[in-house]
XYZ file of C-alpha atoms in Angstrom:
454
model
C 67.499 111.400 74.974
C 69.993 112.181 78.051
C 73.263 112.218 78.375
C 76.346 109.823 79.044
C 76.643 108.154 82.523
C 79.653 109.028 84.632
C 81.232 108.200 88.138
C 81.556 111.046 90.314
C 83.171 110.052 93.499
C 86.798 109.579 92.881
C 87.367 107.069 95.982
C 85.582 104.446 94.327
C 88.150 103.711 91.074
C 85.531 100.557 89.951
C 87.610 98.668 87.643
C 91.167 99.449 89.009
C 92.207 96.073 90.804
C 93.187 92.680 90.106
C 90.977 90.174 90.368
C 91.503 86.519 91.003
C 88.430 85.025 90.532
C 89.718 81.794 88.793
C 88.207 78.703 87.151
C 89.105 76.569 90.746
C 86.073 78.805 91.972
C 83.908 78.278 88.539
C 84.267 74.612 90.099
C 83.376 74.634 93.555
C 80.163 76.817 92.495
C 79.320 74.048 89.966
C 79.666 71.599 93.281
C 77.304 73.692 95.326
C 74.974 73.818 92.146
C 74.647 70.181 91.583
C 73.914 69.877 95.600
C 70.935 72.584 95.398
C 69.517 71.043 92.175
C 69.199 67.789 94.198
C 67.620 69.931 96.893
C 65.298 71.169 94.020
C 64.573 68.061 92.784
C 63.360 66.547 95.846
C 61.453 68.755 97.023
C 63.450 70.138 99.839
C 61.631 72.051 102.716
C 62.776 75.426 103.850
C 64.378 74.289 106.721
C 66.157 71.445 105.018
C 67.451 74.183 102.284
C 68.572 75.957 105.081
C 70.526 73.065 106.993
C 72.476 72.607 103.903
C 73.370 76.435 103.304
C 74.354 76.512 107.133
C 76.439 73.729 107.033
C 78.064 74.597 103.818
C 79.105 78.195 105.392
C 80.326 76.429 108.566
C 82.474 74.387 106.941
C 84.016 77.505 105.589
C 84.807 78.804 109.171
C 82.530 81.715 108.984
C 79.785 82.618 112.050
C 76.670 81.152 110.494
C 73.216 81.429 111.800
C 69.532 80.933 110.647
C 66.327 83.149 110.383
C 63.041 81.452 110.608
C 60.084 83.739 109.767
C 56.285 83.743 108.966
C 54.366 86.480 106.823
C 50.975 86.857 107.772
C 49.524 87.941 104.813
C 45.758 88.438 103.397
C 46.133 85.702 100.890
C 47.963 83.299 102.839
C 50.804 82.888 105.713
C 54.438 82.510 103.972
C 56.662 80.918 106.031
C 60.618 80.103 105.470
C 64.156 80.039 106.754
C 66.996 82.541 106.117
C 70.572 81.917 105.913
C 73.275 84.569 106.757
C 76.909 84.559 107.501
C 79.181 87.615 108.293
C 83.120 87.216 107.381
C 84.867 89.986 109.708
C 87.047 92.181 108.122
C 90.647 91.839 109.438
C 91.831 95.555 108.754
C 88.716 97.591 110.599
C 86.638 97.241 113.600
C 83.679 95.861 111.851
C 81.635 99.185 112.192
C 80.368 99.109 108.077
C 79.579 96.055 106.121
C 78.615 94.889 102.777
C 75.760 92.519 101.586
C 76.332 89.862 99.286
C 72.608 88.306 98.895
C 70.667 85.982 96.605
C 67.143 85.183 97.009
C 66.018 81.638 96.485
C 63.242 82.911 93.619
C 64.490 85.025 90.792
C 62.930 88.357 90.099
C 61.079 86.327 87.092
C 59.485 84.064 89.547
C 55.977 85.244 88.517
C 56.277 84.837 84.896
C 58.246 81.471 84.231
C 58.776 79.890 87.978
C 62.702 80.052 87.819
C 64.479 79.446 90.745
C 68.164 81.326 91.625
C 70.422 78.365 92.119
C 72.902 79.723 89.906
C 73.023 83.196 92.211
C 73.002 80.963 95.378
C 75.767 78.803 94.089
C 77.985 81.952 93.278
C 77.313 83.374 96.976
C 78.506 80.398 98.413
C 81.593 80.272 96.471
C 82.343 83.876 97.104
C 82.292 83.393 100.627
C 84.501 80.458 100.406
C 86.875 82.854 97.865
C 86.764 86.152 99.411
C 87.847 85.027 103.008
C 91.067 84.066 101.814
C 91.823 88.010 101.514
C 93.194 90.154 104.124
C 92.544 93.465 102.209
C 88.869 94.202 103.211
C 88.109 96.911 105.173
C 84.085 96.461 105.589
C 82.813 93.435 107.119
C 80.944 91.223 104.110
C 77.456 89.545 104.676
C 76.773 86.959 102.884
C 72.420 86.864 102.689
C 70.909 83.696 101.384
C 66.785 84.743 101.653
C 64.139 82.345 101.739
C 61.355 82.906 98.718
C 61.777 86.016 97.393
C 60.882 89.315 99.023
C 59.352 87.877 102.319
C 62.664 86.656 103.097
C 64.799 90.020 102.686
C 62.061 91.691 104.402
C 62.011 89.545 107.398
C 65.950 89.581 107.605
C 66.185 93.151 107.076
C 63.610 94.062 109.597
C 65.611 92.117 112.387
C 68.787 93.155 111.461
C 67.851 96.581 112.139
C 65.043 96.259 115.203
C 62.162 96.890 113.756
C 59.140 95.181 114.332
C 55.693 94.667 112.070
C 52.492 93.493 113.363
C 52.285 90.800 110.193
C 55.886 89.353 110.915
C 57.193 86.655 113.549
C 60.686 86.186 113.510
C 63.730 86.307 116.191
C 66.009 88.751 116.954
C 69.429 87.876 114.531
C 71.928 86.434 116.280
C 75.111 87.411 114.454
C 75.054 91.501 113.828
C 77.321 93.211 111.465
C 78.252 96.953 111.282
C 76.201 99.744 109.348
C 75.424 98.575 106.025
C 76.303 101.218 103.500
C 75.730 99.049 99.976
C 74.584 95.798 98.836
C 74.695 93.561 95.710
C 72.024 91.249 95.268
C 72.622 88.742 92.376
C 69.952 87.193 90.388
C 71.620 84.171 87.633
C 68.468 81.827 87.398
C 69.559 80.413 83.799
C 72.302 77.927 82.718
C 74.362 81.066 81.253
C 74.009 84.525 80.011
C 74.374 86.985 77.049
C 73.501 90.487 78.911
C 73.804 91.778 82.261
C 70.785 93.364 83.556
C 70.424 96.211 86.152
C 67.435 96.628 88.268
C 67.743 99.374 90.904
C 64.260 100.776 91.956
C 63.105 100.601 95.347
C 60.099 101.275 97.729
C 57.950 104.376 97.280
C 60.612 105.413 94.521
C 63.399 105.597 96.096
C 66.535 105.289 93.831
C 70.514 104.353 94.954
C 72.986 106.612 94.206
C 74.014 106.296 90.538
C 77.796 105.760 91.595
C 77.165 102.634 92.579
C 75.159 101.510 89.408
C 77.480 103.195 87.117
C 80.313 101.215 88.449
C 78.619 97.810 88.230
C 77.738 98.697 84.903
C 81.101 99.976 83.763
C 82.949 97.029 85.483
C 80.910 94.541 83.208
C 81.233 96.525 80.343
C 85.205 97.351 80.080
C 86.818 95.652 82.589
C 85.033 91.925 81.583
C 83.435 92.849 78.527
C 80.376 91.867 79.145
C 76.898 93.478 77.455
C 75.066 95.745 79.737
C 71.126 96.422 79.695
C 68.742 98.654 81.590
C 66.538 95.873 83.234
C 66.597 92.943 81.149
C 65.496 95.377 77.778
C 67.714 94.475 74.180
C 69.125 97.294 73.312
C 68.606 95.279 69.882
C 66.702 97.842 67.349
C 63.327 96.448 65.426
C 63.721 95.331 62.072
C 62.411 96.655 58.988
C 60.515 93.724 57.919
C 57.000 94.659 58.958
C 56.643 90.483 58.655
C 58.273 90.486 62.586
C 55.108 92.030 63.689
C 52.373 89.287 62.686
C 50.636 88.732 59.088
C 48.274 91.536 59.122
C 50.850 93.858 59.308
C 52.587 92.810 56.560
C 49.562 93.044 54.620
C 48.688 96.277 55.819
C 52.458 97.615 54.837
C 51.690 97.440 51.163
C 49.372 100.161 51.364
C 51.292 102.637 54.050
C 53.074 105.167 51.695
C 56.636 105.242 51.094
C 57.739 108.362 52.688
C 55.910 106.645 55.957
C 57.372 103.399 55.735
C 61.097 105.158 55.553
C 59.894 107.522 58.451
C 58.914 104.448 60.563
C 62.311 102.475 60.122
C 64.505 105.921 60.512
C 67.399 104.137 62.563
C 66.638 107.294 65.013
C 62.975 106.392 65.685
C 63.995 102.897 66.229
C 66.500 104.009 68.925
C 63.844 106.817 70.445
C 61.276 103.917 70.743
C 63.743 101.564 72.530
C 64.714 104.336 75.100
C 61.304 105.363 75.306
C 60.358 101.699 76.264
C 63.014 101.960 78.948
C 62.164 105.334 80.151
C 58.396 104.512 80.817
C 59.339 101.021 82.496
C 61.609 103.142 84.980
C 58.622 105.621 85.773
C 56.011 102.684 85.629
C 58.082 101.229 89.099
C 58.165 104.301 90.479
C 55.157 105.495 90.220
C 53.955 102.326 91.281
C 55.868 102.292 94.129
C 56.800 98.791 94.365
C 60.293 97.515 94.295
C 62.264 96.122 90.993
C 63.627 93.639 92.915
C 64.818 92.755 96.494
C 67.284 95.034 96.335
C 64.601 97.633 96.822
C 63.696 96.593 100.510
C 67.450 97.836 101.323
C 66.570 101.377 100.241
C 64.165 102.347 102.908
C 67.448 101.801 105.517
C 69.854 104.122 103.509
C 71.666 101.790 101.796
C 72.215 102.070 98.066
C 71.819 98.219 96.571
C 71.027 97.199 93.238
C 70.574 93.450 91.323
C 72.509 92.551 88.859
C 70.366 90.131 86.467
C 72.219 87.471 84.337
C 69.863 87.427 81.063
C 69.067 83.521 80.414
C 71.045 82.874 76.893
C 72.808 79.922 75.428
C 76.200 81.748 75.899
C 78.856 82.790 76.050
C 79.313 83.650 79.939
C 78.660 81.858 83.145
C 80.140 81.680 86.625
C 83.458 82.832 85.549
C 83.032 86.336 84.490
C 80.202 86.604 86.991
C 82.181 86.217 89.182
C 85.190 88.305 88.415
C 82.391 91.043 87.826
C 80.944 90.681 91.751
C 84.678 90.871 92.784
C 85.513 93.594 90.983
C 82.350 95.520 92.521
C 82.965 94.281 95.842
C 86.607 95.901 96.253
C 84.733 98.873 94.606
C 82.303 99.069 97.471
C 85.602 98.655 100.053
C 87.109 101.715 98.861
C 84.379 103.948 100.009
C 85.576 106.372 103.000
C 81.966 107.459 103.669
C 78.347 106.809 102.445
C 77.686 107.645 98.365
C 76.409 111.366 98.016
C 78.461 112.685 95.053
C 76.016 111.779 92.179
C 72.292 111.847 91.415
C 69.806 109.958 93.805
C 67.070 111.013 91.249
C 67.441 110.018 87.885
C 66.017 108.179 85.107
C 67.588 105.811 82.810
C 67.277 106.661 79.101
C 69.701 103.448 78.411
C 72.827 101.562 80.520
C 75.192 104.374 79.351
C 72.784 107.283 79.465
C 70.305 108.835 81.736
C 68.320 112.027 82.455
C 69.314 113.915 85.183
C 66.641 115.353 87.317
C 67.342 119.299 86.284
C 66.008 117.511 82.848
C 62.724 116.633 83.585
C 61.966 118.671 86.612
C 60.998 121.437 84.662
C 57.700 119.632 83.087
C 57.094 118.624 86.620
C 56.965 122.442 88.323
C 54.970 123.546 84.974
C 52.443 120.378 85.806
C 52.510 121.964 89.558
C 51.798 125.530 87.972
C 49.048 124.325 85.885
C 47.705 122.585 89.094
C 48.218 125.863 91.369
C 46.219 127.812 88.469
C 43.405 124.984 88.724
C 42.939 124.956 91.978
C 42.609 128.994 92.268
C 39.966 128.598 89.395
C 38.125 126.464 91.480
C 38.513 128.256 94.841
C 36.867 131.239 92.842
C 34.446 128.943 91.061
C 33.109 127.810 94.810
C 32.717 131.167 95.799
C 29.294 131.323 94.142
C 26.667 130.019 96.839
C 22.581 130.367 96.809
C 20.456 131.884 99.301
C 16.602 132.652 99.800
C 15.632 135.503 97.650
C 14.350 138.402 99.772
C 10.539 138.649 98.940
C 8.645 142.375 99.554
C 5.299 142.678 101.576
C 3.166 143.205 97.872
C 4.267 139.869 96.932
C 3.969 137.789 100.215
C 0.298 139.079 99.776
C -0.077 138.174 96.177
C 1.455 134.684 97.396
C -1.025 133.835 100.163
C -4.355 135.006 97.700
C -3.177 131.884 95.558
C -4.214 128.607 96.117
C -1.623 126.889 94.601
C 1.670 126.735 96.650
C 4.753 128.773 95.422
C 8.182 127.236 95.929
C 10.160 129.745 97.767
C 12.576 132.104 95.128
C 16.396 131.821 95.564
C 19.072 134.084 94.458
C 22.993 133.390 93.465
C 25.630 135.199 95.721
C 29.193 135.553 95.324
C 31.614 135.649 97.774
C 34.738 137.722 98.176
C 37.597 135.726 96.705
C 40.797 138.060 96.919
C 43.119 136.441 94.349
C 45.610 139.192 94.415
C 45.821 138.706 98.084
C 46.719 134.880 97.913
C 49.032 135.289 95.005
C 50.904 138.136 97.272
C 50.812 135.875 100.262
C 52.166 133.077 98.202
C 55.241 135.545 96.808
C 56.317 136.991 99.991
C 56.592 133.826 101.385
C 59.234 133.103 98.609
C 60.664 136.221 98.687
C 61.603 135.723 102.442
C 62.378 132.099 101.959
C 64.935 133.318 99.320
C 66.023 136.087 101.855
C 66.985 133.489 104.529
C 68.679 131.447 102.117
C 70.695 134.012 100.940
C 71.193 135.454 104.285
C 72.373 132.036 105.870
C 75.091 131.743 102.739
C 76.929 134.921 103.409
C 80.400 134.558 104.728
C 79.646 136.671 107.753
C 76.400 134.514 108.840
C 78.495 131.474 108.411
C 81.468 132.374 110.617
C 78.570 133.424 113.634
C 77.164 130.174 113.488
C 80.685 128.940 113.319
C 81.754 130.663 116.296
C 78.107 129.757 118.165
C 78.393 126.171 117.586
C 82.267 126.135 119.122
């Protein structure tokens, strides 16, 4: 299913730089993590957490501010305090920016109540580390949002000057330039074995695939980390029916041997694995919900993804994650213009393969054609209507002679439904559109518009 992923934008050059993230930064992240765990264990309030984060970022010499907010929801009001800091790029005017963010709650909060403490510690250590270098051509905005979606929603709304009736917050005191890309870090476990990526945004929006592929290529080829689409392991199911429960083991003995071989075929298992990934992607897009905090950026034309460190007993930790984020940030720093060369509509079948829009669009077109013919059929059927039947004078006289009342009869008539005319109208509009497209694409028309614009 699908074809292999690739990079379209030559300016990105993922994995082509030397990274200098070292064990010194890992030690700093561990120290930050100890403080964050103390705040968690003492049930610190949002204000107390924000005060600690603001002080730590201010110690680094970075302009830092907090943003209290209140979200009014039918299920109850949500209050929180965001913390953000801006590192001004020494080699540019500050008109463009990159966001590195982490939310206090992990994207698995609803499932197991996990906090994103190591993600927050990574942001603090990155802020201390990245400011040492003068190679940045874009401002770097560090955002630690309170809660989960609510915190980033409040920060992005205030940053772009949008007001919402159910959101109460103050304008931001610190601002940077236009945000081009954003990377959200979610690291809830002690260590991780795979690095997953979440990318769906609100209302089915997707980031440019070049950003997604850059993160995955850097993790896989430059740092030797196994990558995943979402958190779905790419391990195929085993041949042993006992893995599916005792009932399956009992029924398996009655399954014919050819069927057993078919069900255990590696190609079928691979199809199941990739179909699971595709179905999850379709479910996220169909629901219109974002699969992570990154999804809130897409509505402002910001390409963003969430990298999810899948909890495990090893072998990776702060060291590898920091190198991946540093290299990815350097890659985003190389951009000369917004990402535009690659796909904005796609379906991942694995972390290294996808189905482009030209692969699945024909199915949608066929469905729309069927719906068009179905609508025309209903339109024709709706042409029938009932009217009172015309009664002759003799019938009226016979009805008046009878003592019993007679219900007036009705008859069916059919309106004119010129289906051929409707098809002709649709065909003419398509032909006119195609002719205009062809005419505007010719060399004389391009020259004429170019001369008129000058």
